[in-house]
Amino acid sequence: MPNKALTILIADEQHLQRLYIEKMLNKLGYHRIVPVQTFEEVQLLTAIPAQPFDVLIINAGLAVHACGLQPQAHHVLVYDHQDLSLDMDATADATPAVLVRLPGVPDSVNLEHFMDIIDPPAATTGLRVLPWLRELSRAPVAGA
């Protein structure tokens, strides 16, 4: 079950892209999401180090305008990152715990794997019985 307390900031200049990512996160069970359009909005919302966002999902085009400024976030996903050797300049104390760069726009699989790193699913205890196996065990035995 996803951690419903996680706060997620999505930064992209394109409204439809922000909406697409937000919908995928909603399907995964995350709803505390703030979509923004500019890097200035990211800086405003992450300016208070005492209340950093848990996750920042940002388009590399906005991150380029960062000019060495690192927003406060525990985990960062940078997408549409064409130059994967480029690092976001960050001071040692502002380095996120998880920093992932994707060469393109995240799809549902990429986003699910990224969120699983940050918010691992709870381990299931006991045996997991498949529905068809449960039904088979309830059916009467022929010829008995």
GROMACS .gro file of C-alpha atoms in nm:
model
  144
    1MET     CA    1   0.000   0.000   0.000
    2PRO     CA    2   0.147   0.338  -0.098
    3ASN     CA    3   0.248   0.590   0.165
    4LYS     CA    4  -0.032   0.845   0.131
    5ALA     CA    5   0.170   1.105   0.325
    6LEU     CA    6   0.437   1.142   0.052
    7THR     CA    7   0.442   1.489  -0.101
    8ILE     CA    8   0.529   1.504  -0.470
    9LEU     CA    9   0.624   1.808  -0.678
   10ILE     CA   10   0.596   1.781  -1.058
   11ALA     CA   11   0.771   2.050  -1.263
   12ASP     CA   12   0.723   2.076  -1.640
   13GLU     CA   13   0.647   2.365  -1.874
   14GLN     CA   14   0.384   2.159  -2.059
   15HIS     CA   15   0.048   2.131  -1.885
   16LEU     CA   16  -0.044   1.801  -2.052
   17GLN     CA   17   0.285   1.645  -1.945
   18ARG     CA   18   0.226   1.745  -1.581
   19LEU     CA   19  -0.128   1.609  -1.601
   20TYR     CA   20  -0.008   1.281  -1.756
   21ILE     CA   21   0.247   1.224  -1.476
   22GLU     CA   22  -0.004   1.324  -1.209
   23LYS     CA   23  -0.263   1.075  -1.342
   24MET     CA   24  -0.005   0.793  -1.342
   25LEU     CA   25   0.086   0.876  -0.981
   26ASN     CA   26  -0.283   0.883  -0.888
   27LYS     CA   27  -0.324   0.532  -1.033
   28LEU     CA   28  -0.034   0.419  -0.815
   29GLY     CA   29  -0.213   0.558  -0.508
   30TYR     CA   30  -0.034   0.891  -0.460
   31HIS     CA   31  -0.251   1.202  -0.429
   32ARG     CA   32  -0.049   1.471  -0.246
   33ILE     CA   33   0.083   1.618  -0.570
   34VAL     CA   34   0.168   1.978  -0.660
   35PRO     CA   35   0.218   2.046  -1.034
   36VAL     CA   36   0.412   2.361  -1.131
   37GLN     CA   37   0.519   2.518  -1.460
   38THR     CA   38   0.842   2.710  -1.389
   39PHE     CA   39   1.166   2.657  -1.200
   40GLU     CA   40   1.091   2.974  -1.003
   41GLU     CA   41   0.778   2.803  -0.866
   42VAL     CA   42   0.991   2.502  -0.773
   43GLN     CA   43   1.233   2.727  -0.586
   44LEU     CA   44   0.949   2.905  -0.404
   45LEU     CA   45   0.787   2.579  -0.293
   46THR     CA   46   1.115   2.416  -0.187
   47ALA     CA   47   1.271   2.721  -0.020
   48ILE     CA   48   1.191   2.603   0.332
   49PRO     CA   49   1.449   2.334   0.417
   50ALA     CA   50   1.248   2.224   0.722
   51GLN     CA   51   0.961   2.107   0.496
   52PRO     CA   52   1.118   1.957   0.183
   53PHE     CA   53   0.909   1.766  -0.067
   54ASP     CA   54   0.954   1.390  -0.056
   55VAL     CA   55   0.975   1.362  -0.435
   56LEU     CA   56   1.059   1.609  -0.712
   57ILE     CA   57   0.983   1.498  -1.068
   58ILE     CA   58   1.127   1.759  -1.302
   59ASN     CA   59   1.181   1.806  -1.674
   60ALA     CA   60   1.552   1.845  -1.756
   61GLY     CA   61   1.468   2.161  -1.953
   62LEU     CA   62   1.368   2.331  -1.628
   63ALA     CA   63   1.659   2.182  -1.435
   64VAL     CA   64   1.903   2.339  -1.685
   65HIS     CA   65   1.778   2.683  -1.575
   66ALA     CA   66   1.870   2.596  -1.217
   67CYS     CA   67   2.210   2.771  -1.248
   68GLY     CA   68   2.358   2.556  -0.972
   69LEU     CA   69   2.061   2.602  -0.739
   70GLN     CA   70   1.929   2.275  -0.598
   71PRO     CA   71   1.570   2.260  -0.477
   72GLN     CA   72   1.509   2.086  -0.146
   73ALA     CA   73   1.367   1.738  -0.207
   74HIS     CA   74   1.443   1.397  -0.062
   75HIS     CA   75   1.428   1.217  -0.398
   76VAL     CA   76   1.457   1.355  -0.753
   77LEU     CA   77   1.359   1.218  -1.094
   78VAL     CA   78   1.490   1.420  -1.390
   79TYR     CA   79   1.339   1.322  -1.725
   80ASP     CA   80   1.396   1.420  -2.089
   81HIS     CA   81   1.761   1.423  -1.985
   82GLN     CA   82   1.956   1.412  -2.312
   83ASP     CA   83   2.306   1.459  -2.166
   84LEU     CA   84   2.323   1.193  -1.896
   85SER     CA   85   2.677   1.300  -1.801
   86LEU     CA   86   2.545   1.640  -1.686
   87ASP     CA   87   2.503   1.665  -1.310
   88MET     CA   88   2.269   1.896  -1.126
   89ASP     CA   89   2.508   2.102  -0.915
   90ALA     CA   90   2.425   2.047  -0.552
   91THR     CA   91   2.593   2.108  -0.225
   92ALA     CA   92   2.673   1.800  -0.019
   93ASP     CA   93   2.388   1.864   0.226
   94ALA     CA   94   2.128   1.916  -0.051
   95THR     CA   95   2.203   1.595  -0.243
   96PRO     CA   96   1.887   1.385  -0.271
   97ALA     CA   97   1.883   1.030  -0.136
   98VAL     CA   98   1.771   0.902  -0.477
   99LEU     CA   99   1.855   1.083  -0.801
  100VAL     CA  100   1.734   0.915  -1.120
  101ARG     CA  101   1.776   1.050  -1.473
  102LEU     CA  102   1.567   0.926  -1.765
  103PRO     CA  103   1.643   1.001  -2.131
  104GLY     CA  104   1.272   1.041  -2.211
  105VAL     CA  105   0.936   1.105  -2.052
  106PRO     CA  106   0.857   0.857  -1.773
  107ASP     CA  107   0.594   0.596  -1.855
  108SER     CA  108   0.387   0.408  -1.599
  109VAL     CA  109   0.647   0.130  -1.563
  110ASN     CA  110   0.938   0.373  -1.504
  111LEU     CA  111   0.733   0.575  -1.258
  112GLU     CA  112   0.619   0.264  -1.072
  113HIS     CA  113   0.979   0.138  -1.040
  114PHE     CA  114   1.098   0.480  -0.923
  115MET     CA  115   0.824   0.499  -0.660
  116ASP     CA  116   0.901   0.140  -0.550
  117ILE     CA  117   1.258   0.253  -0.472
  118ILE     CA  118   1.129   0.542  -0.262
  119ASP     CA  119   0.823   0.372  -0.114
  120PRO     CA  120   0.885  -0.004  -0.125
  121PRO     CA  121   0.574  -0.220  -0.119
  122ALA     CA  122   0.508  -0.401   0.207
  123ALA     CA  123   0.631  -0.758   0.216
  124THR     CA  124   0.347  -1.003   0.210
  125THR     CA  125   0.333  -1.248   0.495
  126GLY     CA  126   0.221  -1.604   0.462
  127LEU     CA  127   0.123  -1.785   0.147
  128ARG     CA  128  -0.046  -1.600  -0.133
  129VAL     CA  129  -0.320  -1.814  -0.287
  130LEU     CA  130  -0.421  -1.747  -0.644
  131PRO     CA  131  -0.798  -1.702  -0.692
  132TRP     CA  132  -0.827  -1.990  -0.939
  133LEU     CA  133  -0.647  -2.222  -0.695
  134ARG     CA  134  -0.884  -2.122  -0.415
  135GLU     CA  135  -1.186  -2.200  -0.636
  136LEU     CA  136  -1.032  -2.534  -0.738
  137SER     CA  137  -0.990  -2.633  -0.374
  138ARG     CA  138  -1.359  -2.561  -0.304
  139ALA     CA  139  -1.490  -2.765  -0.598
  140PRO     CA  140  -1.621  -3.116  -0.518
  141VAL     CA  141  -1.399  -3.400  -0.624
  142ALA     CA  142  -1.544  -3.600  -0.917
  143GLY     CA  143  -1.615  -3.969  -0.854
  144ALA     CA  144  -1.595  -3.943  -0.478
   0.00000   0.00000   0.00000
